[in-house]
Structures are given as structure tokens and as C-alpha cells.
Short mmCIF file of C-alpha atoms in Angstrom, two decimals:
data_model
loop_
_atom_site.label_atom_id
_atom_site.label_comp_id
_atom_site.label_asym_id
_atom_site.label_seq_id
_atom_site.Cartn_x
_atom_site.Cartn_y
_atom_site.Cartn_z
CA MET A 1 101.49 -9.12 -44.41
CA CYS A 2 101.98 -11.22 -41.33
CA LYS A 3 105.31 -12.91 -40.68
CA ILE A 4 105.11 -16.17 -38.77
CA GLY A 5 108.77 -17.13 -38.56
CA THR A 6 110.93 -19.84 -40.01
CA ALA A 7 109.86 -23.26 -41.21
CA ILE A 8 109.35 -25.78 -38.43
CA SER A 9 108.16 -29.36 -38.21
CA LYS A 10 104.54 -30.52 -38.40
CA GLU A 11 104.64 -31.42 -34.70
CA LYS A 12 105.92 -27.96 -33.75
CA TYR A 13 103.13 -26.31 -35.75
CA ILE A 14 100.54 -28.46 -33.98
CA GLU A 15 102.08 -27.51 -30.63
CA ARG A 16 102.00 -23.84 -31.64
CA VAL A 17 98.31 -24.10 -32.65
CA LEU A 18 97.42 -25.72 -29.33
CA ASN A 19 99.38 -23.07 -27.40
CA THR A 20 97.67 -20.26 -29.34
CA ILE A 21 94.24 -21.72 -28.57
CA LYS A 22 95.13 -22.00 -24.88
CA ASN A 23 96.98 -18.67 -24.50
CA GLU A 24 94.33 -16.64 -26.35
CA ASN A 25 91.52 -18.53 -24.58
CA LEU A 26 89.89 -19.37 -27.91
CA PRO A 27 86.73 -21.53 -27.89
CA TYR A 28 88.34 -23.95 -30.34
CA GLU A 29 89.23 -27.60 -30.33
CA TYR A 30 92.01 -28.78 -32.63
CA ILE A 31 90.66 -31.63 -34.80
CA GLY A 32 93.55 -32.39 -37.12
CA MET A 33 95.78 -31.56 -40.03
CA GLY A 34 95.77 -32.81 -43.60
CA ASN A 35 97.93 -35.77 -44.53
CA THR A 36 100.15 -33.73 -46.83
CA PHE A 37 102.25 -31.29 -44.83
CA ILE A 38 103.28 -28.23 -46.88
CA GLY A 39 104.38 -25.88 -44.13
CA VAL A 40 102.27 -22.83 -43.37
CA LYS A 41 100.05 -23.54 -46.39
CA THR A 42 98.78 -26.71 -44.69
CA LYS A 43 95.14 -26.60 -43.62
CA ILE A 44 94.11 -27.50 -40.11
CA LYS A 45 90.61 -28.43 -38.99
CA LEU A 46 89.19 -26.74 -35.90
CA TYR A 47 85.90 -26.92 -34.05
CA CYS A 48 84.42 -23.69 -32.65
CA LYS A 49 82.62 -24.60 -29.44
CA ALA A 50 80.89 -21.21 -29.31
CA HIS A 51 79.10 -21.81 -32.62
CA ASP A 52 79.08 -25.62 -32.89
CA TYR A 53 80.94 -25.12 -36.17
CA TYR A 54 83.77 -27.05 -37.85
CA PHE A 55 86.08 -25.10 -40.15
CA GLU A 56 89.36 -25.41 -41.99
CA ILE A 57 92.03 -22.75 -42.12
CA LYS A 58 95.59 -22.55 -43.40
CA LEU A 59 98.25 -22.36 -40.70
CA ASN A 60 99.54 -19.01 -41.94
CA ASN A 61 96.05 -17.49 -41.79
CA PHE A 62 95.47 -18.87 -38.29
CA PHE A 63 98.77 -17.48 -36.99
CA CYS A 64 98.04 -14.12 -38.63
CA GLY A 65 94.83 -13.78 -36.61
CA LYS A 66 92.12 -15.14 -38.89
CA ARG A 67 89.60 -17.17 -36.93
CA CYS A 68 86.14 -18.75 -37.09
CA ALA A 69 84.00 -16.94 -39.68
CA LYS A 70 81.00 -17.06 -37.34
CA CYS A 71 83.01 -15.51 -34.48
CA LYS A 72 84.15 -12.74 -36.82
CA ASN A 73 80.64 -12.23 -38.25
CA VAL A 74 81.82 -12.89 -41.79
CA TYR A 75 80.23 -16.31 -42.24
CA ARG A 76 78.04 -16.48 -45.34
CA TYR A 77 74.84 -18.27 -44.35
CA ASN A 78 73.05 -20.33 -46.98
CA GLU A 79 69.35 -19.82 -47.65
CA THR A 80 68.19 -22.60 -45.31
CA GLU A 81 70.35 -21.34 -42.43
CA ARG A 82 69.14 -17.75 -42.91
CA ILE A 83 65.46 -18.78 -42.91
CA GLU A 84 66.10 -20.83 -39.76
CA GLN A 85 67.64 -17.76 -38.13
CA VAL A 86 64.61 -15.63 -38.95
CA LEU A 87 62.16 -18.24 -37.69
CA ASN A 88 64.14 -18.72 -34.46
CA ARG A 89 64.20 -14.98 -33.84
CA ILE A 90 60.45 -14.68 -34.43
CA ASN A 91 59.79 -17.55 -31.99
CA ASN A 92 62.41 -16.70 -29.35
CA GLU A 93 61.51 -13.03 -29.14
CA ASP A 94 57.77 -13.74 -29.22
CA LEU A 95 57.34 -11.44 -32.21
CA HIS A 96 53.92 -11.32 -33.75
CA TYR A 97 55.14 -11.89 -37.30
CA SER A 98 54.53 -14.57 -39.87
CA PHE A 99 57.40 -15.47 -42.16
CA LEU A 100 56.05 -15.70 -45.70
CA GLY A 101 59.33 -16.29 -47.52
CA LEU A 102 62.12 -14.40 -49.21
CA VAL A 103 61.27 -11.60 -51.63
CA ASP A 104 64.00 -12.38 -54.16
CA ASP A 105 66.43 -15.22 -54.77
CA TYR A 106 68.79 -15.54 -51.83
CA LYS A 107 72.34 -14.49 -52.66
#
């Protein structure tokens, strides 16, 4: 388990998030925090510039090293996104394939 220190104010947490983004050279932009502040359980909204992806994460998870799901390769693509990926790869790599569809239901 990750320890992130003692309770601090909302403003100090925001400052700490911004410093972490800067010091770790993360491709993120801080968007905001929910209206209800509940310490480290509060969710913040970030934008990953590398993946053009908005995501929410609890402060404690962010400070313990969890990051953008797409950066960590743990993002679960939906069926439409996965098909788009396949079609882009076929076109971008000039592969001589035709995409006919998925064999089974996408899970």
C-alpha cells in the first residue's frame, strides 16, 4: 500500500498534482477536481496529451503511481474503437487485408 502523507487542504493537493505532472514530465493537463472534497478519495480530471484522452482518477491512486490507462496499456477499448484500430493499421501499414468483421461478440 502506498502512503501519501497527512491530510492537507484542497489547494495543497492541487499544487501537489501540478508539481507531480511537472516534475515527472507527464503529458497531462490538470482539468479540475470534483465539487465535494473528501481528501485523497477525491477524483481529479486529467487530460493525457499523448493519447488525446480525458480520465478521472482518485488523488490517492494518482500519488501512488497510477496514471492514464492508455499510457499503461490497460485501457479497455470498446468494440467501435477496436475496429477503428484495426482499420487504421490496415490502411497505415498498406496491408493487403480486408476487414470482414469480428468472429465473436466483442468482450
